[in-house]
Coordinates of N, CA and C in Angstrom, one line a residue:
X14 N 125.1 147.1 32.2 CA 124.7 145.7 31.8 C 125.8 144.8 32.8
X15 N 124.6 144.2 33.1 CA 125.2 143.2 35.1 C 125.8 141.5 34.3
X16 N 126.7 141.7 34.9 CA 127.5 140.4 34.4 C 127.6 139.5 35.4
X17 N 128.0 138.6 35.3 CA 127.5 137.1 36.5 C 129.1 137.5 37.1
X18 N 128.9 136.5 38.5 CA 130.1 136.7 39.1 C 130.8 135.4 38.9
X19 N 132.1 135.7 38.9 CA 132.8 134.1 38.6 C 134.0 133.7 40.2
X20 N 134.3 132.3 39.7 CA 135.2 131.9 40.9 C 136.4 132.9 41.2
X21 N 136.5 133.7 39.9 CA 137.7 134.6 39.4 C 137.8 136.1 40.6
X22 N 136.1 135.8 40.8 CA 136.0 137.1 42.1 C 135.2 137.2 43.0
X23 N 134.4 135.7 43.6 CA 133.6 135.5 44.4 C 134.2 134.2 45.0
X24 N 134.8 135.0 46.6 CA 135.2 133.9 46.9 C 134.1 132.7 47.8
X25 N 133.3 133.1 47.4 CA 131.3 132.0 47.9 C 131.2 131.1 47.0
X26 N 132.2 131.5 45.6 CA 131.5 130.5 44.3 C 131.9 128.9 44.3
X27 N 131.1 128.5 43.9 CA 131.3 126.6 44.5 C 132.4 126.4 43.9
X28 N 133.1 126.9 43.1 CA 134.5 126.3 42.4 C 135.8 127.0 42.7
X29 N 135.3 128.2 43.6 CA 136.6 128.8 43.9 C 137.8 128.0 44.8
X30 N 137.6 127.6 45.4 CA 138.6 126.6 46.0 C 139.2 124.9 45.2
X31 N 137.9 125.1 44.4 CA 138.2 123.4 43.6 C 140.1 123.2 43.9
X32 N 139.7 121.8 44.1 CA 141.2 121.3 44.4 C 142.0 121.6 45.6
X33 N 141.8 122.5 46.0 CA 142.2 122.7 47.5 C 142.0 121.8 48.2
X34 N 143.1 121.8 49.1 CA 142.6 120.7 50.3 C 143.0 121.4 51.9
X35 N 141.8 121.5 52.6 CA 142.2 122.5 53.6 C 142.2 121.6 55.1
X36 N 142.7 122.1 56.2 CA 142.7 121.2 57.3 C 142.1 122.1 58.6
X37 N 141.1 121.7 59.2 CA 140.5 122.5 60.1 C 140.8 122.1 61.1
X38 N 141.0 122.6 62.4 CA 140.8 121.7 63.6 C 139.9 122.5 64.5
X39 N 139.0 121.4 65.6 CA 138.3 122.1 66.4 C 137.0 122.2 65.4
X40 N 136.8 121.4 64.2 CA 136.2 121.6 63.1 C 134.6 121.1 63.2
X41 N 134.0 120.4 64.8 CA 133.2 119.3 65.2 C 131.6 120.6 65.6
X42 N 132.8 122.5 66.1 CA 131.4 122.6 66.5 C 131.7 124.5 66.8
X43 N 130.7 124.6 66.2 CA 131.2 126.3 66.3 C 131.5 127.3 65.6
X44 N 133.0 127.9 66.1 CA 133.5 128.4 64.1 C 133.8 127.1 63.2
X45 N 134.7 126.5 64.2 CA 135.3 125.4 63.2 C 134.7 124.7 62.5
X46 N 133.1 124.9 62.8 CA 132.3 123.9 62.2 C 131.6 124.6 61.2
X47 N 131.3 126.0 61.1 CA 131.2 127.0 60.0 C 132.0 127.0 59.0
X48 N 133.6 127.0 59.1 CA 134.6 127.6 58.5 C 134.6 126.1 57.6
X49 N 134.5 124.7 58.0 CA 134.5 123.6 57.4 C 133.5 123.3 56.5
X50 N 132.3 123.6 56.9 CA 131.0 123.7 56.1 C 131.8 125.0 54.6
X51 N 131.5 126.5 54.9 CA 132.4 127.1 54.4 C 133.2 126.6 53.1
X52 N 134.5 126.2 54.0 CA 135.5 126.4 52.3 C 134.8 124.8 52.1
X53 N 134.1 124.0 52.2 CA 134.2 123.0 51.4 C 133.0 122.9 50.2
X54 N 131.7 124.1 50.5 CA 131.1 124.7 50.2 C 131.4 125.3 48.3
X55 N 133.1 126.0 48.8 CA 133.9 126.8 47.4 C 134.5 126.1 46.8
X56 N 134.3 124.9 47.6 CA 134.8 123.2 46.8 C 136.2 122.9 47.1
X57 N 136.7 123.0 48.2 CA 137.8 122.8 49.1 C 137.8 121.1 49.5
X58 N 138.6 120.0 49.5 CA 138.3 118.9 50.2 C 139.0 119.1 51.5
X59 N 137.8 119.3 53.0 CA 138.2 119.4 54.3 C 138.5 118.4 54.8
X60 N 139.9 118.0 56.3 CA 140.0 117.5 56.7 C 139.4 117.9 58.1
X61 N 138.4 116.9 58.5 CA 137.7 117.9 59.7 C 138.6 117.1 61.0
X62 N 139.6 117.8 62.1 CA 140.0 117.8 63.0 C 139.1 118.3 64.6
X63 N 139.0 116.6 65.1 CA 137.6 117.7 66.3 C 138.4 116.2 66.9
X64 N 138.4 116.3 68.0 CA 138.6 114.9 69.2 C 136.8 114.8 69.0
X65 N 136.1 115.3 69.1 CA 134.6 114.8 69.2 C 134.6 114.1 68.0
X66 N 134.6 112.4 68.2 CA 134.7 111.8 66.9 C 133.4 112.1 66.2
X67 N 132.3 110.8 66.6 CA 131.0 111.0 66.5 C 130.5 112.7 65.6
X68 N 131.1 113.4 66.0 CA 130.3 115.2 65.2 C 131.7 115.0 63.8
X69 N 133.0 114.5 64.4 CA 134.1 114.9 63.3 C 133.3 114.1 62.3
X70 N 133.0 112.5 62.1 CA 132.6 112.0 61.2 C 131.6 112.3 60.9
X71 N 130.1 113.0 62.0 CA 129.3 113.4 60.7 C 129.3 114.3 59.6
X72 N 130.1 115.1 60.5 CA 129.9 116.2 59.5 C 130.7 116.0 58.2
X73 N 132.1 115.5 58.5 CA 133.0 114.9 57.4 C 132.1 114.7 56.1
X74 N 131.3 113.6 56.8 CA 130.2 112.9 55.7 C 129.3 113.7 55.2
X75 N 129.0 114.9 55.7 CA 127.7 115.7 55.2 C 128.0 116.4 54.2
X76 N 129.2 116.7 54.3 CA 130.5 117.6 53.5 C 131.3 117.2 52.5
X77 N 131.3 116.2 52.4 CA 132.5 115.3 51.7 C 133.7 115.5 52.1
X78 N 133.6 115.2 53.0 CA 135.5 115.4 53.4 C 136.1 114.3 54.5
X79 N 137.3 114.4 55.4 CA 137.6 113.4 55.8 C 137.9 113.7 57.3
X80 N 137.5 112.8 57.6 CA 137.3 113.0 59.6 C 138.7 112.6 60.3
X81 N 139.4 113.3 61.2 CA 140.6 113.2 61.9 C 140.3 113.1 63.4
X82 N 140.3 112.0 64.2 CA 139.8 112.0 65.8 C 141.3 112.3 66.5
X83 N 141.6 113.6 67.0 CA 142.8 114.1 67.7 C 142.5 114.6 68.5
X84 N 143.2 114.7 69.6 CA 143.4 115.3 70.7 C 144.8 116.2 70.7
X85 N 144.0 117.8 70.1 CA 145.6 118.5 69.9 C 146.4 118.7 71.4
X86 N 146.3 118.0 72.5 CA 146.6 118.4 73.5 C 148.2 117.0 73.2
X87 N 147.4 116.3 72.7 CA 148.9 115.1 72.6 C 149.9 115.2 70.9
X88 N 151.0 115.4 71.5 CA 151.6 115.7 70.2 C 151.5 114.5 69.6
X89 N 151.8 113.4 69.6 CA 152.3 112.3 68.5 C 150.6 112.2 67.5
X90 N 149.4 112.9 68.5 CA 148.5 112.6 67.8 C 148.1 114.2 66.6
X91 N 148.7 115.2 67.1 CA 148.9 115.8 66.1 C 149.6 115.6 65.7
X92 N 151.1 115.2 64.8 CA 152.2 114.8 64.3 C 151.2 114.0 63.0
X93 N 150.4 113.3 63.8 CA 149.6 112.1 62.4 C 148.7 112.8 62.1
X94 N 148.9 114.0 61.8 CA 147.7 114.3 61.3 C 147.8 114.8 59.6
X95 N 147.2 115.1 58.7 CA 148.0 115.4 57.1 C 148.8 116.2 57.0
X96 N 149.2 116.2 55.9 CA 150.6 117.4 56.2 C 150.4 117.8 54.4
X97 N 149.8 117.1 54.0 CA 150.0 117.6 52.2 C 148.3 118.3 52.5
X98 N 148.3 119.8 52.6 CA 147.3 120.5 52.8 C 147.8 122.0 52.3
X99 N 146.4 122.1 51.2 CA 146.5 123.7 51.7 C 146.5 124.9 51.9
X100 N 145.7 124.8 52.5 CA 144.5 125.7 54.0 C 145.1 125.0 55.2
X101 N 145.3 125.8 55.9 CA 145.9 125.0 57.7 C 144.5 126.3 58.1
X102 N 143.6 125.7 58.9 CA 142.9 127.0 59.9 C 142.9 126.5 61.2
X103 N 143.5 126.9 62.1 CA 144.0 126.7 63.4 C 142.6 127.4 64.0
X104 N 141.7 126.3 64.3 CA 141.0 127.2 65.1 C 140.7 126.5 66.6
X105 N 141.1 125.7 66.8 CA 140.5 124.7 68.2 C 141.4 125.7 69.3
X106 N 140.2 125.4 70.7 CA 140.5 126.3 71.5 C 139.6 125.9 72.9
X107 N 140.0 126.2 73.6 CA 139.2 126.0 75.1 C 139.7 126.9 76.3
X108 N 138.9 126.9 77.2 CA 138.6 128.5 78.2 C 138.8 127.6 79.7
X109 N 139.0 128.1 80.6 CA 139.2 128.4 82.1 C 139.1 129.8 82.6
X110 N 138.7 130.4 83.8 CA 138.3 131.2 84.3 C 138.7 131.1 85.3
X111 N 139.9 132.0 86.1 CA 140.4 132.1 87.2 C 141.2 133.1 87.7
X112 N 141.4 133.8 88.6 CA 142.6 134.8 89.2 C 144.4 134.3 89.0
X113 N 144.8 134.4 88.2 CA 146.3 134.2 88.4 C 147.0 133.1 89.8
X114 N 146.6 133.6 90.6 CA 146.8 133.3 91.8 C 146.3 132.0 92.4
X115 N 145.3 131.9 91.5 CA 144.6 130.6 91.5 C 144.5 129.7 90.5
X116 N 145.5 130.0 89.4 CA 145.1 129.2 88.5 C 146.0 127.8 88.3
X117 N 145.3 126.8 87.9 CA 146.1 125.6 87.6 C 146.8 125.7 86.8
X118 N 148.0 125.6 87.2 CA 149.1 125.1 86.3 C 149.4 124.3 84.9
X119 N 148.4 123.0 85.4 CA 148.3 122.0 84.0 C 147.3 122.5 83.2
X120 N 146.4 123.3 84.0 CA 145.2 123.8 82.5 C 145.6 124.9 81.8
X121 N 146.8 125.6 82.5 CA 147.2 127.0 81.8 C 148.3 125.9 80.4
X122 N 149.1 124.8 81.0 CA 149.9 124.2 80.1 C 149.3 123.7 78.7
X123 N 147.7 122.8 79.3 CA 147.2 122.4 78.0 C 146.9 123.3 77.0
X124 N 146.2 124.6 77.6 CA 145.4 125.6 76.7 C 146.4 126.3 75.9
X125 N 148.1 126.2 76.5 CA 148.8 126.4 75.5 C 149.2 125.4 74.9
X126 N 149.6 123.6 74.8 CA 149.6 123.1 74.2 C 148.5 122.8 73.0
X127 N 147.3 123.5 73.5 CA 146.1 123.3 72.1 C 146.0 124.4 71.3
X128 N 146.7 125.5 71.9 CA 146.3 126.6 70.9 C 147.4 127.3 70.6
X129 N 148.9 127.1 71.4 CA 149.9 127.6 70.4 C 150.8 126.7 70.3
X130 N 151.3 125.3 71.1 CA 152.2 124.6 70.2 C 151.3 123.6 69.1
X131 N 150.3 123.5 69.0 CA 149.5 122.0 68.5 C 149.5 122.9 67.0
X132 N 149.0 124.3 66.7 CA 149.0 125.3 65.8 C 150.5 125.2 65.2
X133 N 151.9 125.6 66.0 CA 153.1 124.9 65.5 C 153.3 124.3 64.7
X134 N 153.1 122.9 65.5 CA 153.4 121.5 65.3 C 152.7 121.4 63.6
X135 N 150.8 121.7 63.4 CA 150.6 121.9 62.0 C 151.4 122.4 61.0
X136 N 151.3 123.5 61.7 CA 152.6 124.6 60.3 C 153.7 124.0 59.8
X137 N 154.5 123.6 60.7 CA 156.0 123.0 60.6 C 156.0 122.2 59.6
X138 N 154.6 121.4 59.6 CA 154.7 120.2 58.9 C 153.9 120.3 57.3
X139 N 153.2 121.6 57.3 CA 151.9 121.8 56.1 C 152.8 122.4 55.7
X140 N 154.0 123.7 56.2 CA 154.4 124.7 55.0 C 155.2 124.3 54.6
X141 N 155.9 123.2 54.1 CA 157.1 122.6 53.1 C 156.2 122.2 51.9
X142 N 155.0 121.7 52.0 CA 153.9 121.3 50.6 C 153.6 122.6 50.4
X143 N 153.4 123.7 50.7 CA 152.8 124.7 50.7 C 154.0 125.4 49.7
X144 N 154.9 125.5 49.8 CA 156.1 126.3 49.5 C 156.6 125.4 48.2
X145 N 156.3 124.5 48.3 CA 156.9 123.5 47.3 C 156.0 123.8 46.1
X146 N 154.5 124.1 45.9 CA 153.4 124.3 45.5 C 153.3 125.7 45.2
X147 N 154.1 126.5 45.6 CA 153.8 127.7 45.7 C 152.6 128.7 46.1
X148 N 151.7 128.1 46.7 CA 150.5 128.5 47.3 C 150.2 128.1 48.5
X149 N 149.4 128.9 49.5 CA 149.0 128.2 50.8 C 148.5 129.2 51.1
X150 N 147.2 129.3 52.4 CA 147.0 129.7 53.4 C 146.3 129.6 54.7
X151 N 147.5 130.6 55.2 CA 147.1 130.1 57.0 C 145.9 130.9 57.8
X152 N 145.1 130.7 58.3 CA 144.5 131.5 58.6 C 144.4 131.0 60.0
X153 N 144.8 131.6 61.3 CA 144.4 131.0 62.9 C 143.6 132.2 63.4
X154 N 142.4 131.5 64.5 CA 141.1 131.8 64.7 C 142.2 132.4 66.2
X155 N 142.0 133.5 66.0 CA 142.4 134.2 67.3 C 141.0 134.8 67.6
X156 N 141.6 135.9 69.0 CA 140.3 136.5 69.0 C 140.8 138.1 69.9
X157 N 139.9 138.8 70.1 CA 140.0 140.3 70.7 C 140.8 140.3 71.6
X158 N 141.0 138.8 72.8 CA 142.1 138.4 73.9 C 143.2 138.6 72.9
X159 N 143.5 138.2 71.7 CA 144.7 138.2 71.6 C 145.5 139.5 70.8
X160 N 144.2 140.6 71.0 CA 144.7 141.7 70.8 C 144.4 142.8 72.4
X161 N 143.8 142.5 73.1 CA 143.5 142.8 74.3 C 143.3 141.7 75.3
X162 N 143.3 142.3 77.1 CA 143.4 141.4 77.9 C 142.6 141.3 78.6
X163 N 142.0 140.3 79.4 CA 140.7 140.9 80.7 C 141.1 140.3 81.7
X164 N 140.2 140.3 82.6 CA 141.0 139.8 83.7 C 140.4 138.5 83.9
X165 N 141.6 137.4 84.6 CA 140.8 136.0 85.1 C 140.5 135.2 84.2
X166 N 141.7 135.6 82.6 CA 141.9 134.8 81.5 C 143.2 134.3 81.1
X167 N 143.9 134.0 82.5 CA 145.6 134.6 81.7 C 146.6 133.5 80.8
X168 N 145.8 132.5 80.8 CA 146.3 131.4 79.9 C 145.6 131.5 78.6
X169 N 144.0 131.9 78.2 CA 143.4 132.4 76.8 C 143.8 133.2 76.3
X170 N 144.5 134.4 77.2 CA 145.0 135.9 76.8 C 145.9 135.4 76.3
X171 N 147.1 134.8 76.9 CA 148.2 134.4 76.7 C 148.7 134.0 75.2
X172 N 147.7 132.9 75.2 CA 148.0 131.7 74.1 C 147.4 132.6 73.2
X173 N 146.4 133.2 73.0 CA 146.0 134.1 72.0 C 147.3 134.7 71.3
X174 N 147.9 136.1 72.2 CA 149.0 136.9 71.6 C 150.1 136.3 71.1
X175 N 150.3 134.8 72.1 CA 151.6 134.0 71.1 C 150.7 133.6 69.6
X176 N 149.9 132.9 69.9 CA 149.1 132.8 68.3 C 149.4 134.1 67.4
X177 N 148.9 135.0 67.6 CA 149.1 136.2 66.9 C 150.2 136.2 66.0
X178 N 151.1 136.4 67.4 CA 153.1 136.3 66.7 C 153.2 135.6 66.1
X179 N 152.9 134.0 66.2 CA 153.6 133.0 65.0 C 152.6 133.3 63.8
X180 N 151.3 133.7 63.7 CA 150.8 134.3 63.0 C 151.7 135.2 61.9
X181 N 152.3 135.9 62.4 CA 153.2 137.4 62.0 C 154.6 136.6 61.6
X182 N 155.0 135.6 62.6 CA 156.3 134.8 61.8 C 156.2 133.9 60.6
X183 N 155.4 134.1 60.4 CA 154.4 132.9 59.3 C 154.8 133.6 58.2
X184 N 154.2 134.5 58.6 CA 154.1 135.4 57.1 C 155.2 136.1 56.8
X185 N 156.2 136.1 57.5 CA 157.2 137.0 57.0 C 157.9 135.9 56.8
X186 N 158.2 134.7 57.1 CA 158.7 133.5 56.1 C 158.3 133.0 55.1
X187 N 156.9 132.8 55.2 CA 156.3 132.6 53.8 C 155.6 133.2 52.8
X188 N 156.2 134.7 52.6 CA 156.0 135.8 51.5 C 156.5 135.2 50.7
X189 N 157.6 134.6 50.3 CA 158.7 134.1 48.8 C 158.0 133.1 48.3
X190 N 157.2 132.4 49.2 CA 156.4 131.0 48.4 C 155.2 131.6 48.4
X191 N 154.8 132.5 47.7 CA 153.0 132.6 47.9 C 152.1 132.1 49.3
X192 N 152.5 132.2 50.2 CA 151.9 131.8 51.1 C 151.5 132.7 51.9
X193 N 150.3 133.2 52.3 CA 150.2 134.4 53.4 C 149.6 133.5 54.9
X194 N 149.7 134.1 56.1 CA 149.4 133.7 57.4 C 148.5 135.1 57.7
X195 N 147.0 134.8 58.2 CA 146.8 135.9 59.2 C 145.9 135.3 59.9
X196 N 145.4 136.6 60.8 CA 144.7 136.1 62.1 C 143.0 136.9 62.2
X197 N 141.8 136.0 62.6 CA 140.8 136.2 62.1 C 140.5 136.5 63.8
X198 N 140.4 138.0 64.4 CA 139.9 138.3 65.5 C 139.0 138.6 65.8
X199 N 137.6 137.3 66.6 CA 136.7 137.7 66.6 C 136.4 138.3 67.9
X200 N 135.2 139.0 68.7 CA 134.9 139.2 70.2 C 133.8 138.2 70.5
X201 N 133.2 138.0 71.4 CA 132.2 136.8 71.5 C 131.5 136.2 70.5
X202 N 131.3 134.8 70.3 CA 130.8 134.5 69.0 C 129.5 133.2 69.7
X203 N 128.6 133.3 68.9 CA 127.8 132.4 69.2 C 128.2 130.9 69.1
X204 N 129.3 130.5 70.4 CA 129.8 128.8 70.1 C 129.1 128.7 71.8
X205 N 129.4 126.6 71.6 CA 129.1 126.3 73.1 C 130.0 126.9 73.9
X206 N 130.9 127.4 73.9 CA 132.0 127.9 74.7 C 131.4 128.7 75.5
X207 N 131.6 130.0 74.6 CA 130.7 131.2 75.1 C 129.0 130.6 75.5
X208 N 128.2 130.1 75.4 CA 127.0 129.9 76.0 C 126.8 129.4 76.9
X209 N 128.2 128.4 76.7 CA 128.1 128.1 78.3 C 128.4 129.3 79.1
X210 N 129.5 130.0 78.7 CA 129.8 131.2 79.8 C 128.7 131.7 80.2
X211 N 127.7 132.4 79.3 CA 126.5 132.7 79.6 C 125.9 132.3 80.8
X212 N 125.6 131.2 80.2 CA 125.1 130.4 81.3 C 125.6 130.4 83.1
X213 N 127.0 130.2 82.8 CA 127.6 130.1 84.1 C 127.4 131.8 84.9
X214 N 127.8 132.8 83.9 CA 127.5 134.0 84.6 C 126.0 134.7 85.0
X215 N 125.4 134.1 84.5 CA 123.6 134.4 84.7 C 123.5 133.5 86.1
X216 N 124.0 132.4 86.2 CA 123.8 132.1 87.6 C 124.4 132.8 88.5
X217 N 126.0 132.9 88.2 CA 126.9 133.8 89.4 C 126.6 135.2 90.0
X218 N 125.5 135.8 88.5 CA 125.3 136.6 88.9 C 124.0 137.1 89.7
X219 N 123.1 136.2 89.3 CA 121.6 136.3 89.4 C 121.0 137.6 88.5
X220 N 121.8 137.2 87.3 CA 120.6 138.1 86.2 C 120.3 137.2 85.1
X221 N 119.4 137.7 84.0 CA 118.9 136.9 82.9 C 120.7 136.7 82.0
X222 N 120.4 135.9 80.9 CA 121.5 135.5 80.4 C 120.9 136.1 79.1
X223 N 120.5 136.9 78.9 CA 120.5 138.4 77.9 C 121.0 139.5 78.5
X224 N 120.8 139.4 79.7 CA 121.5 140.7 80.6 C 123.2 140.1 80.8
X225 N 123.5 139.3 80.6 CA 124.7 138.8 80.3 C 125.8 139.5 79.2
X226 N 125.1 139.2 77.9 CA 125.5 139.2 77.0 C 125.3 140.5 77.1
X227 N 124.6 142.0 77.6 CA 124.5 143.0 76.8 C 125.1 143.9 77.8
X228 N 125.5 143.1 79.4 CA 126.0 143.9 80.6 C 127.7 143.2 80.9
X229 N 128.0 142.2 80.7 CA 129.2 141.7 81.0 C 129.8 141.2 80.0
X230 N 129.6 140.3 78.7 CA 130.1 140.0 77.8 C 130.3 141.4 76.6
X231 N 129.7 141.8 76.5 CA 129.9 142.9 75.4 C 130.0 144.4 76.3
X232 N 129.7 144.6 77.1 CA 130.1 145.9 77.6 C 131.2 146.5 77.0
X233 N 132.4 146.5 76.4 CA 133.0 147.2 76.1 C 133.1 147.2 74.2
X234 N 132.0 146.6 73.5 CA 131.6 146.4 72.4 C 130.3 147.8 71.8
X235 N 130.5 148.1 70.9 CA 130.3 149.3 70.7 C 128.5 149.0 69.5
X236 N 128.9 147.6 69.5 CA 127.6 146.7 68.9 C 127.5 145.7 69.7
X237 N 125.7 145.7 70.3 CA 125.5 144.9 71.1 C 124.9 143.5 71.4
X238 N 125.6 142.8 70.5 CA 124.9 141.3 69.6 C 126.0 140.4 69.8
X239 N 125.8 139.4 70.0 CA 126.6 138.0 69.4 C 127.3 138.2 68.4
X240 N 128.1 137.6 67.4 CA 129.1 137.4 65.7 C 128.3 135.6 66.1
X241 N 128.0 135.3 64.6 CA 127.6 134.8 64.5 C 128.8 133.9 63.8
X242 N 128.8 132.1 64.1 CA 129.6 131.6 63.4 C 130.5 131.5 61.8
X243 N 128.7 132.0 61.4 CA 129.0 131.6 60.1 C 129.7 133.1 59.5
X244 N 129.8 134.1 60.4 CA 130.7 135.9 59.9 C 132.0 135.2 60.1
X245 N 132.1 134.6 60.7 CA 134.0 134.7 61.0 C 134.2 133.7 59.8
X246 N 133.4 132.7 59.5 CA 133.9 131.4 58.2 C 133.7 132.4 57.1
X247 N 133.0 133.7 57.1 CA 132.6 134.3 55.5 C 133.8 134.9 55.7
X248 N 134.5 135.0 56.6 CA 135.9 136.5 56.5 C 137.0 135.3 56.7
X249 N 137.0 134.3 57.1 CA 137.6 133.0 56.7 C 138.1 132.9 55.5
X250 N 136.8 132.2 54.6 CA 136.8 132.3 53.4 C 137.5 133.1 52.3
X251 N 137.1 134.4 52.8 CA 137.3 135.5 51.8 C 139.6 135.5 52.1
X252 N 139.8 135.3 52.9 CA 141.4 135.2 53.1 C 141.7 134.0 52.0
X253 N 140.9 132.6 52.1 CA 141.4 132.1 51.6 C 141.3 132.7 49.7
X254 N 140.4 133.0 49.4 CA 140.2 133.6 48.1 C 141.0 134.5 47.3
X255 N 140.2 134.2 45.7 CA 141.2 135.2 44.9 C 140.8 137.1 45.6
X256 N 141.9 137.4 45.4 CA 142.1 138.8 45.5 C 142.8 139.1 47.0
X257 N 143.2 138.8 47.7 CA 144.1 138.4 48.6 C 145.5 138.1 49.3
X258 N 146.1 138.0 48.1 CA 147.2 137.3 47.8 C 148.0 138.2 48.9
X259 N 147.7 139.9 48.8 CA 148.7 140.8 49.5 C 148.2 141.1 50.8
X260 N 147.6 140.5 51.1 CA 146.9 140.4 52.8 C 148.0 139.2 53.9
X261 N 149.0 139.7 54.4 CA 149.2 138.7 55.0 C 150.1 139.6 56.2
X262 N 149.9 138.6 57.8 CA 150.9 139.3 58.8 C 149.3 140.1 59.0
X263 N 148.5 140.3 58.9 CA 147.3 141.1 60.0 C 146.4 140.1 60.4
X264 N 145.6 140.9 61.2 CA 144.4 140.3 62.1 C 143.3 141.2 62.0
X265 N 142.3 140.8 61.0 CA 141.0 140.9 60.7 C 140.4 141.2 62.1
X266 N 140.3 142.3 63.0 CA 138.8 142.6 63.9 C 137.7 142.1 63.4
X267 N 137.0 141.7 64.5 CA 135.7 141.5 64.3 C 134.9 141.4 65.4
X268 N 135.1 142.8 66.5 CA 134.9 142.7 67.6 C 133.9 143.6 68.3
X269 N 132.6 144.2 67.1 CA 131.9 145.3 67.4 C 132.5 146.4 67.6
X270 N 133.4 146.7 67.6 CA 133.9 148.0 67.8 C 134.7 148.3 69.1
X271 N 135.0 146.8 69.7 CA 135.6 146.6 71.4 C 137.0 147.2 71.1
X272 N 137.7 147.0 70.3 CA 139.1 147.7 69.9 C 139.4 149.0 69.7
X273 N 138.6 150.0 69.3 CA 138.3 151.5 69.0 C 138.2 152.2 70.5
X274 N 137.6 151.3 71.3 CA 137.6 152.4 72.6 C 139.3 152.5 72.8

């Protein structure tokens, strides 16, 4: 006998997160946009946080959320974001590629402010409410570079490693309060940030963009295709849904077999 799937077992059901409120950073494009859409489709009210004001407002209107235009490198802007939320998705990030001895210190500091300090500031303000309610989900969008290193990405790699560590500390502290904290750690995802890298490397190597994907970006991956943002969002939604209350302090790796080597 076939039974219907309900929100008690299906994180994709329209009512799975009904009554919950989520905050997603870097939500105007790429992974953040896909996460905002997925959480809203499951019933959550989503705070769309991004420094791209027009894109954030357009998305918020489309999914019935609330837009917050904020530069996460500015502490005061981060501290002005809403604190009364049930779900936090720390996604915002940026990249700079250069050898360590040529890496601009101000750029290194900027990347760490956006990708480490901002998540810390968000969590220190949102966790008390989750603790009080006895339920919460923290999902940090890390990267395979939170688990492995690549040359010329000292700021990004060290920031993602730090985010993985922050996520584990929160998992330990939040466990008695019904709050979980996990990372989703994808390989290369088809986002504007990655597509810009592909175009740049195609020009610098004198090869096609398709060759860049297969021979450069995905050289260490068993699966030779970029990950779609919606696939990452599906993992985020699953971690926020039912049946995952004992998954905490983990890093869900979506790297096409990169770290299997």
